[in-house]
PDB file of C-alpha atoms in Angstrom:
ATOM      1  CA  MET A 166      -8.165  46.153 -12.389  1.00  0.00           C
ATOM      2  CA  LYS A 167      -9.704  43.004 -12.234  1.00  0.00           C
ATOM      3  CA  ALA A 168      -6.946  41.487 -14.298  1.00  0.00           C
ATOM      4  CA  ARG A 169      -4.305  42.805 -12.276  1.00  0.00           C
ATOM      5  CA  LEU A 170      -5.521  41.277  -9.331  1.00  0.00           C
ATOM      6  CA  VAL A 171      -5.549  38.031 -10.896  1.00  0.00           C
ATOM      7  CA  ALA A 172      -2.551  38.919 -12.546  1.00  0.00           C
ATOM      8  CA  ILE A 173      -0.916  39.235  -8.867  1.00  0.00           C
ATOM      9  CA  ALA A 174      -2.499  36.542  -7.205  1.00  0.00           C
ATOM     10  CA  LEU A 175      -0.940  34.026 -10.270  1.00  0.00           C
ATOM     11  CA  ALA A 176       2.241  35.479  -9.546  1.00  0.00           C
ATOM     12  CA  THR A 177       2.097  34.688  -6.008  1.00  0.00           C
ATOM     13  CA  THR A 178       0.245  31.617  -6.799  1.00  0.00           C
ATOM     14  CA  ILE A 179       3.585  30.478  -8.558  1.00  0.00           C
ATOM     15  CA  ALA A 180       6.168  31.751  -6.415  1.00  0.00           C
ATOM     16  CA  ALA A 181       4.950  30.245  -3.306  1.00  0.00           C
ATOM     17  CA  CYS A 182       4.657  26.919  -5.271  1.00  0.00           C
ATOM     18  CA  GLY A 183       7.816  27.135  -7.012  1.00  0.00           C
ATOM     19  CA  SER A 184       9.990  28.455  -4.379  1.00  0.00           C
ATOM     20  CA  VAL A 185      11.645  25.017  -2.267  1.00  0.00           C
ATOM     21  CA  ALA A 186      15.433  26.537  -2.153  1.00  0.00           C
ATOM     22  CA  GLY A 187      16.795  27.248   0.699  1.00  0.00           C
ATOM     23  CA  SER A 188      14.035  25.278   2.375  1.00  0.00           C
ATOM     24  CA  GLY A 189      16.298  22.422   3.406  1.00  0.00           C
ATOM     25  CA  ALA A 190      12.730  20.213   3.219  1.00  0.00           C
ATOM     26  CA  ALA A 191      13.059  16.520   1.431  1.00  0.00           C
ATOM     27  CA  PRO A 192      10.417  16.314  -1.110  1.00  0.00           C
ATOM     28  CA  SER A 193       7.243  14.401  -0.428  1.00  0.00           C
ATOM     29  CA  PRO A 194       8.395  10.582  -0.646  1.00  0.00           C
ATOM     30  CA  THR A 195       6.420   8.405  -2.782  1.00  0.00           C
ATOM     31  CA  PRO A 196       5.788   4.658  -2.976  1.00  0.00           C
ATOM     32  CA  PRO A 197       8.346   3.172  -5.003  1.00  0.00           C
ATOM     33  CA  ALA A 198       8.536   2.163  -8.572  1.00  0.00           C
ATOM     34  CA  ASN A 199       9.286  -1.551  -8.120  1.00  0.00           C
ATOM     35  CA  THR A 200       6.241  -2.644  -6.708  1.00  0.00           C
ATOM     36  CA  VAL A 201       4.310  -6.127  -7.053  1.00  0.00           C
ATOM     37  CA  THR A 202       0.717  -5.884  -6.027  1.00  0.00           C
ATOM     38  CA  VAL A 203      -0.981  -9.059  -4.320  1.00  0.00           C
ATOM     39  CA  THR A 204      -4.614  -8.913  -4.747  1.00  0.00           C
ATOM     40  CA  ARG A 205      -7.368 -11.090  -3.449  1.00  0.00           C
ATOM     41  CA  ALA A 206      -6.987 -12.610  -7.193  1.00  0.00           C
ATOM     42  CA  SER A 207      -3.703 -14.381  -5.921  1.00  0.00           C
ATOM     43  CA  ASN A 208      -5.300 -15.903  -3.119  1.00  0.00           C
ATOM     44  CA  GLN A 209      -3.418 -19.374  -2.949  1.00  0.00           C
ATOM     45  CA  GLN A 210      -1.214 -18.370  -5.522  1.00  0.00           C
ATOM     46  CA  THR A 211       2.421 -17.978  -5.970  1.00  0.00           C
ATOM     47  CA  VAL A 212       3.708 -14.317  -6.678  1.00  0.00           C
ATOM     48  CA  THR A 213       7.353 -13.564  -7.713  1.00  0.00           C
ATOM     49  CA  ALA A 214       9.571 -10.753  -7.039  1.00  0.00           C
ATOM     50  CA  HIS A 215      12.837  -9.934  -7.147  1.00  0.00           C
ATOM     51  CA  VAL A 216      15.266  -8.509  -3.616  1.00  0.00           C
ATOM     52  CA  GLY A 217      14.450  -4.694  -3.676  1.00  0.00           C
ATOM     53  CA  ASP A 218      10.800  -4.783  -4.720  1.00  0.00           C
ATOM     54  CA  HIS A 219       8.102  -3.517  -2.660  1.00  0.00           C
ATOM     55  CA  ILE A 220       5.003  -6.253  -2.095  1.00  0.00           C
ATOM     56  CA  GLN A 221       1.721  -3.685  -2.031  1.00  0.00           C
ATOM     57  CA  ILE A 222      -0.601  -5.667  -0.421  1.00  0.00           C
ATOM     58  CA  ALA A 223      -4.303  -4.273  -1.660  1.00  0.00           C
ATOM     59  CA  LEU A 224      -6.869  -6.966  -0.781  1.00  0.00           C
ATOM     60  CA  GLY A 225      -9.465  -4.526  -0.894  1.00  0.00           C
ATOM     61  CA  GLU A 226     -11.511  -2.086   1.375  1.00  0.00           C
ATOM     62  CA  ASP A 227     -14.981  -4.055   1.702  1.00  0.00           C
ATOM     63  CA  ILE A 228     -13.564  -5.997   4.442  1.00  0.00           C
ATOM     64  CA  ASN A 229     -11.189  -5.519   7.287  1.00  0.00           C
ATOM     65  CA  TRP A 230      -8.453  -7.377   6.672  1.00  0.00           C
ATOM     66  CA  GLN A 231      -6.072  -7.736   9.476  1.00  0.00           C
ATOM     67  CA  LEU A 232      -2.713  -9.136   7.817  1.00  0.00           C
ATOM     68  CA  GLU A 233      -0.028 -11.445   9.773  1.00  0.00           C
ATOM     69  CA  PRO A 234       3.203  -9.350  10.091  1.00  0.00           C
ATOM     70  CA  PRO A 235       5.774 -10.647   7.622  1.00  0.00           C
ATOM     71  CA  ASP A 236       8.433 -13.164   8.237  1.00  0.00           C
ATOM     72  CA  GLY A 237      11.237 -10.371   8.592  1.00  0.00           C
ATOM     73  CA  ILE A 238      13.778 -12.319   6.811  1.00  0.00           C
ATOM     74  CA  VAL A 239      12.128 -13.016   3.515  1.00  0.00           C
ATOM     75  CA  LEU A 240       9.769  -9.999   3.515  1.00  0.00           C
ATOM     76  CA  VAL A 241      10.266  -7.086   6.151  1.00  0.00           C
ATOM     77  CA  HIS A 242       7.879  -3.914   6.910  1.00  0.00           C
ATOM     78  CA  PRO A 243       9.918  -1.167   6.281  1.00  0.00           C
ATOM     79  CA  VAL A 244       9.788   2.156   7.770  1.00  0.00           C
ATOM     80  CA  GLN A 245       6.125   3.649   5.655  1.00  0.00           C
ATOM     81  CA  ASN A 246       6.443   7.248   5.386  1.00  0.00           C
ATOM     82  CA  TYR A 247       3.910   7.826   2.719  1.00  0.00           C
ATOM     83  CA  MET A 248       0.035   7.183   3.140  1.00  0.00           C
ATOM     84  CA  LEU A 249      -1.461   4.196   1.638  1.00  0.00           C
ATOM     85  CA  VAL A 250      -3.850   3.971  -0.904  1.00  0.00           C
ATOM     86  CA  ARG A 251      -7.417   3.061  -0.531  1.00  0.00           C
ATOM     87  CA  GLY A 252      -7.731  -0.602  -0.102  1.00  0.00           C
ATOM     88  CA  THR A 253      -4.148  -1.067  -0.089  1.00  0.00           C
ATOM     89  CA  GLN A 254      -3.220  -3.146   3.492  1.00  0.00           C
ATOM     90  CA  ALA A 255       0.619  -2.528   3.447  1.00  0.00           C
ATOM     91  CA  ILE A 256       3.589  -2.067   1.513  1.00  0.00           C
ATOM     92  CA  TRP A 257       6.344  -4.742   2.428  1.00  0.00           C
ATOM     93  CA  LEU A 258       9.818  -5.234   1.337  1.00  0.00           C
ATOM     94  CA  ALA A 259      11.435  -8.027  -0.249  1.00  0.00           C
ATOM     95  CA  ALA A 260      14.580  -8.033   1.513  1.00  0.00           C
ATOM     96  CA  SER A 261      16.160 -11.537   0.534  1.00  0.00           C
ATOM     97  CA  VAL A 262      15.942 -14.810  -1.470  1.00  0.00           C
ATOM     98  CA  GLY A 263      13.617 -17.119  -0.529  1.00  0.00           C
ATOM     99  CA  ARG A 264       9.712 -17.756   0.066  1.00  0.00           C
ATOM    100  CA  SER A 265       7.388 -16.089   2.661  1.00  0.00           C
ATOM    101  CA  PRO A 266       3.505 -16.258   3.167  1.00  0.00           C
ATOM    102  CA  ILE A 267       1.249 -13.604   3.299  1.00  0.00           C
ATOM    103  CA  LYS A 268      -1.990 -14.354   5.672  1.00  0.00           C
ATOM    104  CA  ALA A 269      -4.697 -11.953   6.262  1.00  0.00           C
ATOM    105  CA  SER A 270      -8.615 -12.741   7.479  1.00  0.00           C
ATOM    106  CA  GLY A 271     -11.107  -9.956   8.463  1.00  0.00           C
ATOM    107  CA  GLY A 272     -15.185  -9.438   8.345  1.00  0.00           C
ATOM    108  CA  MET A 273     -17.362  -7.304   6.359  1.00  0.00           C
ATOM    109  CA  ASN A 274     -16.790  -3.553   6.876  1.00  0.00           C
ATOM    110  CA  CYS A 275     -20.315  -2.607   7.975  1.00  0.00           C
ATOM    111  CA  PRO A 276     -21.576   0.931   8.984  1.00  0.00           C
ATOM    112  CA  SER A 277     -22.058   1.585  12.553  1.00  0.00           C
ATOM    113  CA  GLY A 278     -25.482   0.406  14.003  1.00  0.00           C
ATOM    114  CA  SER A 279     -26.522  -1.500  10.942  1.00  0.00           C
ATOM    115  CA  LEU A 280     -27.375  -5.375  10.305  1.00  0.00           C
ATOM    116  CA  CYS A 281     -23.828  -7.169   9.299  1.00  0.00           C
ATOM    117  CA  PRO A 282     -23.093 -10.575   8.010  1.00  0.00           C
ATOM    118  CA  MET A 283     -21.257 -12.496  10.213  1.00  0.00           C
ATOM    119  CA  PHE A 284     -18.513 -14.420   8.170  1.00  0.00           C
ATOM    120  CA  LEU A 285     -14.306 -14.597   8.348  1.00  0.00           C
ATOM    121  CA  ALA A 286     -12.982 -13.953   4.921  1.00  0.00           C
ATOM    122  CA  VAL A 287      -9.458 -15.356   4.793  1.00  0.00           C
ATOM    123  CA  PHE A 288      -6.463 -15.037   2.512  1.00  0.00           C
ATOM    124  CA  SER A 289      -3.296 -16.475   1.467  1.00  0.00           C
ATOM    125  CA  ALA A 290      -0.674 -16.254  -0.931  1.00  0.00           C
ATOM    126  CA  THR A 291       3.121 -16.825  -1.232  1.00  0.00           C
ATOM    127  CA  VAL A 292       5.618 -14.347  -2.167  1.00  0.00           C
ATOM    128  CA  GLU A 293       8.675 -16.255  -4.079  1.00  0.00           C
ATOM    129  CA  VAL A 294      11.557 -13.753  -4.333  1.00  0.00           C
ATOM    130  CA  LEU A 295      14.340 -14.042  -7.043  1.00  0.00           C
ATOM    131  CA  PRO A 296      17.785 -12.459  -6.586  1.00  0.00           C
TER     132      PRO A 296
END
């Protein structure tokens, strides 16, 4: 009896997971494959990308980073229909050939009510987009 219940539960689970035909729903999008990652190690560096690449800005989560928006010509902020991974602040699109700055600043992420060092972290890098 127990084996039969397990078999029924397994069959129900497989049928529910595998049945997408006729639902009309698009599969859940994932971040693009051609991604150039900008990290804190890229500070005051030039990072190379190509038109169509995605620029993942992943400065970590220990600082509450505030990014300046992309220039809107070389780097643009596309419609984002996926969740960002922890420690990633943004994913931008390399839209045209040129150079564009990435600038961010922020303070420490501290638990509410705890003592927190008062300092300002700054980050800047340049993305050079090639054809």
